[in-house]
Each structure stands twice: as structure tokens, then as C-alpha cells.
Coordinates of C-alpha atoms and ligand atoms in Angstrom, one line a residue:
X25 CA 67.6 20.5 141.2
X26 CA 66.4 16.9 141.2
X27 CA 63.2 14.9 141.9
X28 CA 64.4 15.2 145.6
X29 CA 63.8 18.5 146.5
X30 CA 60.7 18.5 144.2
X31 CA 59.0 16.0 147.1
X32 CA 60.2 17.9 149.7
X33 CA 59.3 21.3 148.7
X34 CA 56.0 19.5 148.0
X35 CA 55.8 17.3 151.5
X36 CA 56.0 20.8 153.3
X37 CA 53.2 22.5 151.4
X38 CA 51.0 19.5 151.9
X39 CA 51.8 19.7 155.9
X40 CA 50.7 23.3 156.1
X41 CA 48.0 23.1 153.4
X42 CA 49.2 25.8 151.7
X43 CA 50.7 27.0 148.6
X44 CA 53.1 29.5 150.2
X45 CA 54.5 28.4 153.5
X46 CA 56.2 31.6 155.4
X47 CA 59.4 30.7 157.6
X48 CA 57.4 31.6 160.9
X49 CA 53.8 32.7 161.5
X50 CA 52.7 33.7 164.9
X51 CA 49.6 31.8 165.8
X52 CA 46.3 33.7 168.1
X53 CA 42.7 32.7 169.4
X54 CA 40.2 33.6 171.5
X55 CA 42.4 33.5 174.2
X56 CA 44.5 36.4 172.8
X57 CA 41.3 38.8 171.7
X58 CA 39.7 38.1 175.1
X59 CA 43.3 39.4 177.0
X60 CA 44.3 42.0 174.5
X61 CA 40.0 43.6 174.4
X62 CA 39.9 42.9 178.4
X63 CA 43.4 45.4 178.4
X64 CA 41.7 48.3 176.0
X65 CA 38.4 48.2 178.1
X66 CA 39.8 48.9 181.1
X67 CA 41.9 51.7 179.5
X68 CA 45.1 50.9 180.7
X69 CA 47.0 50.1 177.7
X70 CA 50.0 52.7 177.8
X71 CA 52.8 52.2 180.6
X72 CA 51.5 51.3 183.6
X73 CA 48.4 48.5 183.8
X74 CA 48.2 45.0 185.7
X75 CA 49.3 42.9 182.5
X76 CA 53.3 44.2 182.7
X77 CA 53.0 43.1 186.3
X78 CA 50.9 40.0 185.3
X79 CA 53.3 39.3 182.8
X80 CA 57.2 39.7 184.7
X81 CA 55.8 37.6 187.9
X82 CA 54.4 34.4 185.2
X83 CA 57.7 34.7 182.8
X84 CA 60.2 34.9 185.5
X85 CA 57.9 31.6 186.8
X86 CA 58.0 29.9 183.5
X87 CA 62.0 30.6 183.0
X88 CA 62.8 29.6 186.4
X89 CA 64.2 32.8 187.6
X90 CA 63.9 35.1 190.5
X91 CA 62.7 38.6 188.2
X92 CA 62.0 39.4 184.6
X93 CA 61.7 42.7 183.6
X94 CA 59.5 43.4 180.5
X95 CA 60.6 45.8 178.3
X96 CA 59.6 47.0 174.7
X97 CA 61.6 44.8 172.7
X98 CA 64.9 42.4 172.7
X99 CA 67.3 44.9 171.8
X100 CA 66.8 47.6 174.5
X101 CA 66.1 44.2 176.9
X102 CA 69.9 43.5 176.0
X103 CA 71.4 47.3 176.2
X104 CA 70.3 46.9 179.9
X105 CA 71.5 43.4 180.5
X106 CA 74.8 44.8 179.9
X107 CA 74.5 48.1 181.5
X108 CA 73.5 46.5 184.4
X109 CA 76.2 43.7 184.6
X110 CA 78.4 46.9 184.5
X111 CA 79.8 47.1 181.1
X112 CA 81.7 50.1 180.8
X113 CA 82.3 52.4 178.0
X114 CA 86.1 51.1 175.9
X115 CA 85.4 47.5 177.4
X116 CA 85.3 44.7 175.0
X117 CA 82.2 41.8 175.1
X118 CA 82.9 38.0 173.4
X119 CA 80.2 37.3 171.2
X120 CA 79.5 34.8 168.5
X121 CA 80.4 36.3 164.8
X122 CA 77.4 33.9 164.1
X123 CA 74.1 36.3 165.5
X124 CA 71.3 39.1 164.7
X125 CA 72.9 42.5 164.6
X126 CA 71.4 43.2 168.0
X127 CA 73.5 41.5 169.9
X128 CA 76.7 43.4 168.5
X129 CA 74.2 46.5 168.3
X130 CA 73.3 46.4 171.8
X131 CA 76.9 46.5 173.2
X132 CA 77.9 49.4 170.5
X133 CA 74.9 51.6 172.0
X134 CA 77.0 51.2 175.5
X135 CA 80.1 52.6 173.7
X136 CA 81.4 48.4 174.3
X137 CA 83.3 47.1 171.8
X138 CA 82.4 43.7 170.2
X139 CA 84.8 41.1 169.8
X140 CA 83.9 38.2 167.9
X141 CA 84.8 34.7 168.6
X142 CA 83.7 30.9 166.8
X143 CA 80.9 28.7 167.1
X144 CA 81.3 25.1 168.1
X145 CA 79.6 22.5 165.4
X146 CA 77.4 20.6 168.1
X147 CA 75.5 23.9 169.1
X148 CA 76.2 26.4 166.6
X149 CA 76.9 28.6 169.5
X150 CA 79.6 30.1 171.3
X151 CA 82.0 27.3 172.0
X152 CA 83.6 27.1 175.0
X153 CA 87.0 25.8 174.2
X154 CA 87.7 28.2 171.4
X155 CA 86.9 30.7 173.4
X156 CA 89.6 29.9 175.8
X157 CA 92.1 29.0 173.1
X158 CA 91.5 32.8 172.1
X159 CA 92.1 34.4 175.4
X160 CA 95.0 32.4 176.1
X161 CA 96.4 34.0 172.6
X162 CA 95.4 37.3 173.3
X163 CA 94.5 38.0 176.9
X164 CA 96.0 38.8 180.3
X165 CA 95.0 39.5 183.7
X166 CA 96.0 42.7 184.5
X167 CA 94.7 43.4 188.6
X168 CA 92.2 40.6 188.6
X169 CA 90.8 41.8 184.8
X170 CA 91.0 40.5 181.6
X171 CA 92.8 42.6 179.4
X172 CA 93.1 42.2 175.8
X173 CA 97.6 42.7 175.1
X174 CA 96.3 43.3 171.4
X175 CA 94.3 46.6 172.1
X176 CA 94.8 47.2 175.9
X177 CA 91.2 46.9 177.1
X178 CA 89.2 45.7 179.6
X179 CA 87.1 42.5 178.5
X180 CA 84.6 42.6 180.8
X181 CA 81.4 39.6 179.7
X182 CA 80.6 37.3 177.2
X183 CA 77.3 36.9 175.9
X184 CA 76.4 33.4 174.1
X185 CA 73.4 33.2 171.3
X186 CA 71.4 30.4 171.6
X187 CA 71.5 29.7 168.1
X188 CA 68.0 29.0 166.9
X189 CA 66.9 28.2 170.3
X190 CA 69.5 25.5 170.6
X191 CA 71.9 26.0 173.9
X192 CA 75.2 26.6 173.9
X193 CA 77.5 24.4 176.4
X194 CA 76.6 26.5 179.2
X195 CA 78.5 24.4 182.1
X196 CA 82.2 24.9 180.8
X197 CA 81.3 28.8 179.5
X198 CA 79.9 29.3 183.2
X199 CA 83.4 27.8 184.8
X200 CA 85.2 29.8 182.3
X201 CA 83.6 33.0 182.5
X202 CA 84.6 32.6 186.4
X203 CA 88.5 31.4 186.0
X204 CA 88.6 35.1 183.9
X205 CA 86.8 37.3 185.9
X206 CA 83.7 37.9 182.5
X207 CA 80.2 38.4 183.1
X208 CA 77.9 36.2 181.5
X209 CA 74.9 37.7 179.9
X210 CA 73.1 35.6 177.8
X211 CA 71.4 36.2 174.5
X212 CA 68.4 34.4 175.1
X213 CA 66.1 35.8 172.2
X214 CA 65.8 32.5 170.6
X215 CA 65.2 30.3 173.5
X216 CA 62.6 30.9 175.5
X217 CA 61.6 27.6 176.4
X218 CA 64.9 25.9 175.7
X219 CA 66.7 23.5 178.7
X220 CA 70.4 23.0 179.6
X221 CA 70.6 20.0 181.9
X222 CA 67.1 20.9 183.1
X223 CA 67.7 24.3 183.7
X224 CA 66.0 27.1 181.4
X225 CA 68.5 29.5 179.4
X226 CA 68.8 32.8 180.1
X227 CA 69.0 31.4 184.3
X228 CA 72.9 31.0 183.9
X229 CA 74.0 34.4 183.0
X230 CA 74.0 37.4 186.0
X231 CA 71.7 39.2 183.4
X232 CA 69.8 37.6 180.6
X233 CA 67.9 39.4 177.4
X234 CA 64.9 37.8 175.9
X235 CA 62.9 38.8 172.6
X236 CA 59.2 38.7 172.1
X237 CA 59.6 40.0 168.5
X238 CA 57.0 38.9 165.8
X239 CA 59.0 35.6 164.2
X240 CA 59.9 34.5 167.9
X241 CA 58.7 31.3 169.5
X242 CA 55.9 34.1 170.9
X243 CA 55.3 37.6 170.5
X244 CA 54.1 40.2 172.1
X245 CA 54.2 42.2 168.8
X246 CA 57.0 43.7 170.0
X247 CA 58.4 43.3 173.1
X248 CA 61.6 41.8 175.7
X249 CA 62.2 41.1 178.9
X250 CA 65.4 41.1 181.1
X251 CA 66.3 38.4 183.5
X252 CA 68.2 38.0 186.6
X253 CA 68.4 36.3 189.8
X254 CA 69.6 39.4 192.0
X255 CA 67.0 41.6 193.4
X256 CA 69.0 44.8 193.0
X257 CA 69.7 44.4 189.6
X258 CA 66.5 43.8 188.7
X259 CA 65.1 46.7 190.5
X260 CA 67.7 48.7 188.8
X261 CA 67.0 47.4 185.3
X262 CA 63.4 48.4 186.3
X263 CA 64.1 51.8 187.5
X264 CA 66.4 53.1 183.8
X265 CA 63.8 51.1 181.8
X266 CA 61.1 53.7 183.5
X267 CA 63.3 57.2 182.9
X268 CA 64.7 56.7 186.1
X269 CA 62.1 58.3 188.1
X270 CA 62.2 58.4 191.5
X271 CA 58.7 57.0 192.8
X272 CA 56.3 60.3 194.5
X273 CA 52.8 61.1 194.2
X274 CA 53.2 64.1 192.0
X275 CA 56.7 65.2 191.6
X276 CA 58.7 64.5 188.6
X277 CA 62.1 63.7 189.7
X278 CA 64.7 61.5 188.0
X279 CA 68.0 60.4 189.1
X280 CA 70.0 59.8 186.3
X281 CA 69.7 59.3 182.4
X282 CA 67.1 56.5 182.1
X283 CA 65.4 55.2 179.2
X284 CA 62.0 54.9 177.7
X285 CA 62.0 51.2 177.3
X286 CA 59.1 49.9 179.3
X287 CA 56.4 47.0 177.6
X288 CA 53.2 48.9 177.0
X289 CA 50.5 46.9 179.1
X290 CA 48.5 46.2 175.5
X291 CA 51.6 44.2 174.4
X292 CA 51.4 42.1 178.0
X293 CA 48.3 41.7 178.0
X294 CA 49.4 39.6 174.1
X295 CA 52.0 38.3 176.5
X296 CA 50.0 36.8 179.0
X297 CA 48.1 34.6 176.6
X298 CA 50.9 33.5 174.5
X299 CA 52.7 32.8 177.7
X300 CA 49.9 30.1 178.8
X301 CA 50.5 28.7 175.2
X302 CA 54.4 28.2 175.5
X303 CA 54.3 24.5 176.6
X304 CA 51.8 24.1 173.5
X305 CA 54.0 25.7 171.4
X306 CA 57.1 23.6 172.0
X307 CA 55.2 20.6 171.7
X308 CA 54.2 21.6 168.3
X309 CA 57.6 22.5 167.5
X310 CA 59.2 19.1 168.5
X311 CA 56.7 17.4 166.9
X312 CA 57.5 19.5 163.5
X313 CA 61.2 18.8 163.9
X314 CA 60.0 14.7 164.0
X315 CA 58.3 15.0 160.8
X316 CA 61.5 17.1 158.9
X317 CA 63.4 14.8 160.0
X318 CA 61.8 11.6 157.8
X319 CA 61.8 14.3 155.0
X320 CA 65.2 15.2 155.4
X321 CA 65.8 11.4 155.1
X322 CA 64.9 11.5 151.9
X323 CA 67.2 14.2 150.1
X324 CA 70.7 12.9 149.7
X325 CA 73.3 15.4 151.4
X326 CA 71.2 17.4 153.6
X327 CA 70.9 17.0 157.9
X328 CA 68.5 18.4 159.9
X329 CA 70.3 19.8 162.7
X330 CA 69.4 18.4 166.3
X331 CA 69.6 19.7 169.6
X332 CA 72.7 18.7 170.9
X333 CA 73.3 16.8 174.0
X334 CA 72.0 17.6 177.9
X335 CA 69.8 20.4 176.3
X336 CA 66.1 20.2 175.3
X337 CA 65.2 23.2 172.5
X338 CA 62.5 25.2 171.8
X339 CA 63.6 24.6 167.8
X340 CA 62.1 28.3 167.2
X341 CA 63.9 27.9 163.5
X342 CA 64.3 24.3 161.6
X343 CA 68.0 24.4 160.2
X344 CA 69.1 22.5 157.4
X345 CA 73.1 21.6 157.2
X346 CA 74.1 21.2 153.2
X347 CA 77.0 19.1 152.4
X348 CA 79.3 19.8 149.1
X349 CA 77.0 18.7 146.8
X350 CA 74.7 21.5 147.5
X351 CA 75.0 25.2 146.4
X352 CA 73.1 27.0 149.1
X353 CA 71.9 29.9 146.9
X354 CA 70.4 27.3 144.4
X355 CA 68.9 25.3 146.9
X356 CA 67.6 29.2 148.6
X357 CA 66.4 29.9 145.0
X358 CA 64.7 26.4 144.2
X359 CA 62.7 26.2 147.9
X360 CA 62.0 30.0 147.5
X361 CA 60.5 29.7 144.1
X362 CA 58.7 26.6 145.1
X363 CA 56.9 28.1 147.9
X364 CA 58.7 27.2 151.0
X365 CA 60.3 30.2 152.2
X366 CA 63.6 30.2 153.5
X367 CA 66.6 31.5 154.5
X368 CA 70.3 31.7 155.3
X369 CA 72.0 32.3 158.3
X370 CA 72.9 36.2 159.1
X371 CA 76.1 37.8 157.3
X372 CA 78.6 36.9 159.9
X373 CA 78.9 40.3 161.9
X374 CA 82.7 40.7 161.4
X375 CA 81.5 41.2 157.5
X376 CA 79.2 43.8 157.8
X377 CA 80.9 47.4 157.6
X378 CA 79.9 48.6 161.0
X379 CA 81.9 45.8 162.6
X380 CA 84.7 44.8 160.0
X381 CA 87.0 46.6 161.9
X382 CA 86.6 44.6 165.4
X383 CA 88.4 42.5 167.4
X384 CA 87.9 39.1 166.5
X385 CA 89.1 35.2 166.9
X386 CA 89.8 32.2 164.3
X387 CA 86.5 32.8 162.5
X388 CA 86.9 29.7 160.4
X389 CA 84.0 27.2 161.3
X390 CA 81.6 30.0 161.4
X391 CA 83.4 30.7 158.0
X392 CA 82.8 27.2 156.6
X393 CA 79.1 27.4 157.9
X394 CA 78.0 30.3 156.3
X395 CA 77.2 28.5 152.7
X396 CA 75.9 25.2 154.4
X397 CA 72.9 26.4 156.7
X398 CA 69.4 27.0 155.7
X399 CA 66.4 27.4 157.8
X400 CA 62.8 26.2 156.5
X401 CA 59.5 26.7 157.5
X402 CA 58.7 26.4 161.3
X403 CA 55.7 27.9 162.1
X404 CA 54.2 25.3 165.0
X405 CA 52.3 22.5 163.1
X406 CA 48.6 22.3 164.6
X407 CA 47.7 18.8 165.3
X408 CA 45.7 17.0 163.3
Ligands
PLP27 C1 65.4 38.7 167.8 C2 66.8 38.8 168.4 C3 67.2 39.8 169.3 C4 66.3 41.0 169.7 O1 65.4 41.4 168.8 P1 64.3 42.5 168.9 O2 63.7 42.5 167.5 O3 64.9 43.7 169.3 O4 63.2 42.0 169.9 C5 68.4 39.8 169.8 N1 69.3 38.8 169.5 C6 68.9 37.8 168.7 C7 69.9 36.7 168.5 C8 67.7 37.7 168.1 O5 67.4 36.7 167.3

């Protein structure tokens, strides 16, 4: 490793004054202590408690859509998405190769199948003409559904990762997603606080999943929420998040198989006052990604990759695209030893042994990205 890196391994401990610099740190005050102590005084820190409510009405306010439903963390938030956009058992779901295990994960707990399609280079994302490439190869409309000839099964939604918090091209996936009778259901556990044309993600999809996980853009400790526009859903999403229990003063009755999935009011309470910080947060974030990007500048062969176009992102993680010249596990090895934590993108899901054995697309970009992309620290950089 050259002179190069040296600086910039050196730039970004100087930025966060430290000698070890994490890949994401969630940040508290007062403002956290004060919410979190008001929740444990009042003794309602368990299931039920004025934060959860607190917290769905502001978060379905800051995302721009008509309900949020809070539940205790990203995974189960997207087990419901689907269940509740009607994903059956044997049907298959389009998803990136390029994602965190739970997005796969979630569909597999549904008895879904994953099938695995390419990202597109601008948005490291689902990518909308690939995807239709794909279907025309493999798919057929069979009374008004999508049927894949290869295995004979329904395909019944796609669910795009924004990638980082970076959008995917939501417009086209929307159209296409109609022409083909899919569901979208959006992956939205990066992105909170990331804009396609204007519009927050995780509002395009009939059923949305966001994560409130430790690393996100902000936590809850643990924690998701589900998204919709459509009343009913959301009620129903409500209802199986809380065992399905039919509401009566005393009686415990329950009408079907629900889960145990709602946000204890403790972690809204975390919610609420992280919530109020968001428009902080992004501001930090953008103004970090400014800064990389003069650094970047400096080390031959490396980009910092930018939001692409008609979207503004949250840039929960700062990504680093390698050219040739670079070996990613030397440059992993050099930054890690060096202090600046860092890491590569997820084993592509169609590797792992779970899900070798699923459907799947031309997997090639995603392929070629595997060994380029890097992320680097990104905690939000206080100002000075
Ligand atoms: C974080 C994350 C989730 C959900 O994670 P939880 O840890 O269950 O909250 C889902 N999908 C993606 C892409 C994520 O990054």
C-alpha cells in the first residue's frame, strides 16, 4: 500500500479524533435520557405505553405515508410486509442477490421462495430493465399471474434494497411491477430519510419494511416498523404483530396465528428522540460524504459512490468503488489495520448455502461488484 492510503487512513482519524474509527456509531443526548427515563418512570415500558403510539403517528409523518406500524425489529417488520401484501406459501419474490440476509430470510419464514435478480451500476439496486429482461426469459402470465415456465410458480412481488440508503429507480420498477401483476414491497432498512423525485422510500411499495437496528441511520436498539398507505393493511399488520387478539376488556381471544412482534414502548420512547434528530442526522451525513469525497480525490483508482440521479440519500454507509488496480482484501486489511474500520459488501445471497439452490437471473454485475465495493467509516460527523 502506498503513501496514498497512508493520508487517507490518516485524514479520517483526524476527522473523528480518534485512533480507531468504527464503521457506524449511534449518537444520544439529553434528549434520549430524558425520553427513555420519562418511559421507565411512568412504568410503561413493556407492550403497550404512549411512545409506540407517539412514535407510528410522527414516523408515518416524517416518511410521508398514511400508517407505520412499529414493530420489534426490521426483519419481523418485513415477514409482515409480505404477509400482508398476500405472499403465499410456493410463490416466488425478486430480490437483489446484492442484500442483508433478511430480506431473503424474511420471505423463507413465509414458506416464499427467493429469486434473485441484478443490480444496476447507478443505484446498486434492483435495476429495472434487467429485471424485465429476466421475466421476459423466464416468465408467463398464466390467468392474469406471473408464472415462472422454469419452476411453475406463482411470482407474486418484488422487493427492491435501497442499497446503502441510495434508491433504486423506483418509477420504471413501479410501472413494471403493474404491466406483471407483482407487488412491490420495499426494503427500506437503509433509507429512512432517502428521496426519489421528492418522495420518501418505502411510500412506493403497497407495504414497506423499515429497520431501526443499532448501525442504522437511527436506532431504537432494536426495532422496525411497517409502512403502508391502506388503512386495512395497516390495521391488519397491527393486529398479527399483537397475537392477533381480538380487542375485550378481559377476555383472551385470538383469531388466528399472530405474532409477538410489537416495539416495546422503552425502545419508542429511544425512537421518538432520534426521530426529532433525523433531519440532523442527514445533514451530518451529506456533509461527511462532501469531505470523503476531496479525500477520495486524492487516492488514484478509487470513487466514492454518489447518489444517483432524481434521488436525495440518507448515505447511512459511505461506499468506496475500487478499480483494477486495487485488491479489495488488501485495501480491507491495510484500512483495518490502520484504524479505519471497514467492510465489504454482503456474500451475494445466491452464495450462501441456504439459498445456492434458488432461482436466479444473470448475476454478473453484482458478480463483478463483489471485489470492488468497500464501505468506510460513516458515523454522522458533529460539526465543528
Ligand atoms: C438492517 C436490515 C434489515 C433488517 O434488519 P434488523 O436487524 O432485523 O432490524 C433488513 N434488510 C436490510 C437490507 C438491512 O440492511
Amino acid at each position: 500500500m502506498n503513501e496514498q492510503w497512508d493520508n487517507f487512513a490518516n485524514e479520517i482519524k483526524g476527522l473523528y479524533k480518534k485512533d480507531f474509527v468504527p464503521l457506524h456509531e449511534p449518537t444520544f443526548n439529553e434528549l434520549e435520557i430524558d425520553y427513555v427515563t420519562d418511559c421507565v418512570k411512568s412504568g410503561w415500558v413493556s407492550s403497550v405505553g404512549k411512545y409506540v403510539d407517539r412514535f407510528e403517528q410522527e414516523l408515518a409523518e416524517f416518511t410521508g405515508v398514511k400508517r407505520a406500524v412499529a414493530v420489534v425489529n426490521g426483519t419481523a417488520a418485513l415477514q409482515v410486509a409480505l404477509k400482508v401484501a398476500g405472499v403465499q406459501a410456493g410463490d416466488e419474490v425478486f430480490m437483489p442477490s446484492l442484500t442483508f440476509i433478511a430480506t431473503a430470510n424474511a420471505a423463507s419464514y413465509l414458506q416464499a421462495i427467493p429469486h434473485f435478480v441484478d443490480v444496476g451500476e447507478e443505484t446498486l439496486g434492483l435495476d429495472p430493465i434487467k429485471l424485465e429482461e429476466h421475466i421476459q426469459q423466464i416468465g408467463e402470465i398464466r390467468n392474469g399471474k406471473l408464472v415462472n415456465k422454469e419452476t411453475g410458480r406463482i411470482i407474486s412481488a418484488v422487493v427492491p434494497m435501497h442499497t446503502f440508503g441510495h434508491p433504486v429507480d423506483l418509477d420504471p420498477l413501479v410501472e413494471l411491477c403493474e404491466r406483471y401483476n407483482l407487488t412491490l414491497v420495499e426494503d427500506a432498512a437503509e433509507s429512512l430519510g432517502s428521496y426519489y423525485k421528492g418522495k420518501h422510500t418505502g411510500s412506493f411499495g403497497l407495504v414497506s419494511a423499515l429497520s431501526f437496528n443499532g448501525n442504522k441511520i437511527m436506532t431504537t436498539g432494536g426495532g422496525g416498523a411497517i409502512l403502508t398507505n391502506d388503512d386495512n393493511l395497516a390495521d391488519y399488520a397491527k393486529h398479527i404483530t399483537t397475537t392477533a387478539k381480538v380487542p375485550h376488556k378481559w377476555a383472551y381471544k385470538h383469531d388466528e396465528i399472530g405474532y409477538n412482534y410489537r416495539m416495546p414502548n422503552l425502545n419508542a420512547a429511544l425512537g421518538c428522540a432520534q426521530l426529532e434528530k433525523m433531519p440532523l442526522f442527514i445533514e451530518q451525513k451529506r456533509r461527511l460524504t462532501k469531505i470523503y469525497e476531496a479525500l477520495v480525490n486524492n487516492v488514484d483508482g478509487v470513487s466514492l459512490f454518489k447518489e444517483p440521479v432524481h434521488t436525495k440519500g440518507n448515505y447511512w454507509l459511505q461506499t468506496l468503488v475500487l478499480e483494477e488496480q486495487h485488491h479489495r482484501d488488501t485495501v480491507l486489511d491495510f484500512l483495518n489495520n490502520h484504524g479505519v474500520m471497514s467492510r465489504p459488501i454482503w456474500t451475494p445471497l445466491h452464495k450462501l448455502a441456504s439459498y445456492k439452490t434458488m432461482p436466479k437471473g444473470n448475476l454478473d454485475y453484482m458478480t463483478s461488484l463483489e471485489n470492488r465495493i468497500i464501505n468506510i467509516p460513516s458515523t454522522p460527523l458533529k460539526a465543528k
